[in-house]
mmCIF file with all atom_site columns, C-alpha atoms in Angstrom:
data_model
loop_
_atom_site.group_PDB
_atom_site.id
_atom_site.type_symbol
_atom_site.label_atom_id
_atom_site.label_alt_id
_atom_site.label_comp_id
_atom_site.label_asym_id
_atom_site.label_entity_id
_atom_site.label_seq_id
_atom_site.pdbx_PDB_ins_code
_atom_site.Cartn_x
_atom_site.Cartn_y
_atom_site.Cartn_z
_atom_site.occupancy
_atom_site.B_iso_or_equiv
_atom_site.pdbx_formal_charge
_atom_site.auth_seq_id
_atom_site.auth_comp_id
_atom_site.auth_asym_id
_atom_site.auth_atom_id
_atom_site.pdbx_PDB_model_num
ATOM 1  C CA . UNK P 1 1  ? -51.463 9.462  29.280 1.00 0.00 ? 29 UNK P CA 1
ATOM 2  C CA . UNK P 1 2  ? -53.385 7.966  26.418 1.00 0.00 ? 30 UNK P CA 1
ATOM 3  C CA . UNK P 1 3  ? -51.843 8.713  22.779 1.00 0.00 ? 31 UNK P CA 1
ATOM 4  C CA . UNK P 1 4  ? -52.961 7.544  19.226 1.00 0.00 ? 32 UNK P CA 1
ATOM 5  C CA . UNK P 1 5  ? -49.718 7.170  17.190 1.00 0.00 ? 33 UNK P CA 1
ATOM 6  C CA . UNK P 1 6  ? -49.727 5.930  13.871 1.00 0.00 ? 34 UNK P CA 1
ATOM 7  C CA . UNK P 1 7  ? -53.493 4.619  14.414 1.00 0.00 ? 35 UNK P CA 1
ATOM 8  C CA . UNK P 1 8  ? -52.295 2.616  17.633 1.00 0.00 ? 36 UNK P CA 1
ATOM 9  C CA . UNK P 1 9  ? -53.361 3.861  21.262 1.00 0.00 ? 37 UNK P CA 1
ATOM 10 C CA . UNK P 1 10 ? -50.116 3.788  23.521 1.00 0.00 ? 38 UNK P CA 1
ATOM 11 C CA . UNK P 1 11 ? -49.727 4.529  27.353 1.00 0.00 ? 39 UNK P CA 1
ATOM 12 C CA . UNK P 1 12 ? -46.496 7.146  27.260 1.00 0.00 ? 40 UNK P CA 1
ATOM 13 C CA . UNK P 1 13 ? -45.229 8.995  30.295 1.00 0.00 ? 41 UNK P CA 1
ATOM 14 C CA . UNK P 1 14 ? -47.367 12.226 31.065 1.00 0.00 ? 42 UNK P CA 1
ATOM 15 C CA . UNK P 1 15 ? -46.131 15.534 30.032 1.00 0.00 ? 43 UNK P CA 1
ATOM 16 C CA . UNK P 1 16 ? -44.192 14.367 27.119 1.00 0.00 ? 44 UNK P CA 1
ATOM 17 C CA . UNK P 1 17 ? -43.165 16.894 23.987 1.00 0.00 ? 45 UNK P CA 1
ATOM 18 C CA . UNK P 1 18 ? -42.795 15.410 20.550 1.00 0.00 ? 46 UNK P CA 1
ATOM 19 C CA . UNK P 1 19 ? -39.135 15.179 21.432 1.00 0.00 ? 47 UNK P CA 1
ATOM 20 C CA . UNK P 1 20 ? -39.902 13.153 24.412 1.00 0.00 ? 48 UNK P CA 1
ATOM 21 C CA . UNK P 1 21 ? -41.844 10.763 22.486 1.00 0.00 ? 49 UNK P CA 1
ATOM 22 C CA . UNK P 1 22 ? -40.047 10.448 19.729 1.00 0.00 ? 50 UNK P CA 1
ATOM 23 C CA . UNK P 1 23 ? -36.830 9.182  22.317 1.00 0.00 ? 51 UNK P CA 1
ATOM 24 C CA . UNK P 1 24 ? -39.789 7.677  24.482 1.00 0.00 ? 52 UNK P CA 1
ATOM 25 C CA . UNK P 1 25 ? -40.117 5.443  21.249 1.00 0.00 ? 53 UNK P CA 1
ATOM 26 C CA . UNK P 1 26 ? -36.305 5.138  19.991 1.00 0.00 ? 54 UNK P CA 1
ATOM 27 C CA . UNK P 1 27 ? -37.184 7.202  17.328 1.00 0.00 ? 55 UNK P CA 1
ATOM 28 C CA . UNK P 1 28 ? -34.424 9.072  14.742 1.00 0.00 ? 56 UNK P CA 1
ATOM 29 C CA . UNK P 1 29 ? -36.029 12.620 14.984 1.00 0.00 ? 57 UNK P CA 1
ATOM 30 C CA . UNK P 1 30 ? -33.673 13.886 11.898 1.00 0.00 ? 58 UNK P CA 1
ATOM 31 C CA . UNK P 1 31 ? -35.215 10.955 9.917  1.00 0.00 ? 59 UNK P CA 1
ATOM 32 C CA . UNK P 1 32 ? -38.950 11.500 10.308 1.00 0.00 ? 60 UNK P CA 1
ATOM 33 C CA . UNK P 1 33 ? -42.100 14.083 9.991  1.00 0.00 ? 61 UNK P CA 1
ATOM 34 C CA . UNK P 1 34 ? -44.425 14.281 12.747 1.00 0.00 ? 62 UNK P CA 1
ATOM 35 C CA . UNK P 1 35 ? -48.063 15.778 12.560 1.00 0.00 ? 63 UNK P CA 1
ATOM 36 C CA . UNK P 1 36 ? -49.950 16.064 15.629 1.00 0.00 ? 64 UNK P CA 1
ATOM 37 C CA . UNK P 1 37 ? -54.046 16.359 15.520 1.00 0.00 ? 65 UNK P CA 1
ATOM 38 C CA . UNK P 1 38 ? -53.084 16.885 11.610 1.00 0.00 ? 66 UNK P CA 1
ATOM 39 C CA . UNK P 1 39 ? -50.831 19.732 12.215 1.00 0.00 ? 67 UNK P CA 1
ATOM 40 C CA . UNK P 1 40 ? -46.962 19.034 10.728 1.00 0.00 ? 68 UNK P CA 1
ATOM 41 C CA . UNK P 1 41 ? -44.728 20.109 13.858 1.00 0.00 ? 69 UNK P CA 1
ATOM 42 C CA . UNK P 1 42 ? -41.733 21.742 12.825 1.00 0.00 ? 70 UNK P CA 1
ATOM 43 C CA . UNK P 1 43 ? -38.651 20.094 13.823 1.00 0.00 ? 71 UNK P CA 1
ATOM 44 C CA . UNK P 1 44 ? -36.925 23.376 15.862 1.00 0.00 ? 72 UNK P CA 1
ATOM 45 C CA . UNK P 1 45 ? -40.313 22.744 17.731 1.00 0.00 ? 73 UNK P CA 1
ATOM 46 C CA . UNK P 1 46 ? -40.610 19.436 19.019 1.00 0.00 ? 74 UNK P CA 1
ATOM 47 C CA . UNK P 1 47 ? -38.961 20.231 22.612 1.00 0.00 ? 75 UNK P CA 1
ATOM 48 C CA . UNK P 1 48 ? -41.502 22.937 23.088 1.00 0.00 ? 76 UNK P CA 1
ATOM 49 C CA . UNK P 1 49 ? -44.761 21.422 21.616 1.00 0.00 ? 77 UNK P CA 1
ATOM 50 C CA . UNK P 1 50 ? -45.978 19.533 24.699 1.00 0.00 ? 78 UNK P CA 1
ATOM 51 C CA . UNK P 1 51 ? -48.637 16.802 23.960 1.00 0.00 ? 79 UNK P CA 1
ATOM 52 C CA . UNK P 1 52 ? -52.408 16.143 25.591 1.00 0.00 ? 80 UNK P CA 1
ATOM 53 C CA . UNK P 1 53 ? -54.053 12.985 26.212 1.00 0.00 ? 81 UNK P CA 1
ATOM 54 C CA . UNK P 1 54 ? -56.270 12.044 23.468 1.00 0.00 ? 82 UNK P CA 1
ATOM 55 C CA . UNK P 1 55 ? -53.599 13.706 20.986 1.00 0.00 ? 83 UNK P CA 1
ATOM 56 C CA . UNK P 1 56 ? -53.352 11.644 17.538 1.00 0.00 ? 84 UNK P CA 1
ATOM 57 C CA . UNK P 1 57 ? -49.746 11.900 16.500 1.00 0.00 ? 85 UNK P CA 1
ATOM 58 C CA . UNK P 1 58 ? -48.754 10.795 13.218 1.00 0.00 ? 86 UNK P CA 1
ATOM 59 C CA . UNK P 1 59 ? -44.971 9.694  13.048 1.00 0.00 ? 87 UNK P CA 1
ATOM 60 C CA . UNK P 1 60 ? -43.835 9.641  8.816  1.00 0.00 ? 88 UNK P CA 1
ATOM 61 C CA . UNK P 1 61 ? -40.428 7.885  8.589  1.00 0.00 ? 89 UNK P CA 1
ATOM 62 C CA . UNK P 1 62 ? -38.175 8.981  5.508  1.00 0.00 ? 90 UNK P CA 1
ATOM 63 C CA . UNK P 1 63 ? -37.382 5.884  2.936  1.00 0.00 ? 91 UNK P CA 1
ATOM 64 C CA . UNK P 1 64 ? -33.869 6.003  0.906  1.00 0.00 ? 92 UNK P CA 1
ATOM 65 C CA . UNK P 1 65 ? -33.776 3.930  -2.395 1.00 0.00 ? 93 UNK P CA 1
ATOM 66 C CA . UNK P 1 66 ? -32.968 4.137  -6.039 1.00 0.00 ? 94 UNK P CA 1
#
């Protein structure tokens, strides 16, 4: 399926949940945010929340520094 993340269409697996992408994309899910179709998923939801074709999925990464 068809996914915008970040502003860039990607071809993922079908039937994916935010978990799923997020290790689809070798992504640290205790180290980011993700919003899909501009609603913040919760983190104890992302194995549940299964995701559409056409879905825009924003992926917010958190910075350290001082």
């Amino acid at each position: 399926m068809q996914l915008t993340v970040n502003g860039e269409k990607q071809q993922v697996p079908d039937g994916l949940s935010v978990g799923g992408l997020l290790a689809h994309l070798s992504v640290d899910r205790e180290k980011v945010a993700v919003e899909v179709d501009r609603q913040v998923v919760p983190k104890a939801q992302y194995e549940e929340k299964k995701l559409s074709s056409g879905a825009q999925v924003e992926i917010v990464q958190f910075v350290g520094g001082g």
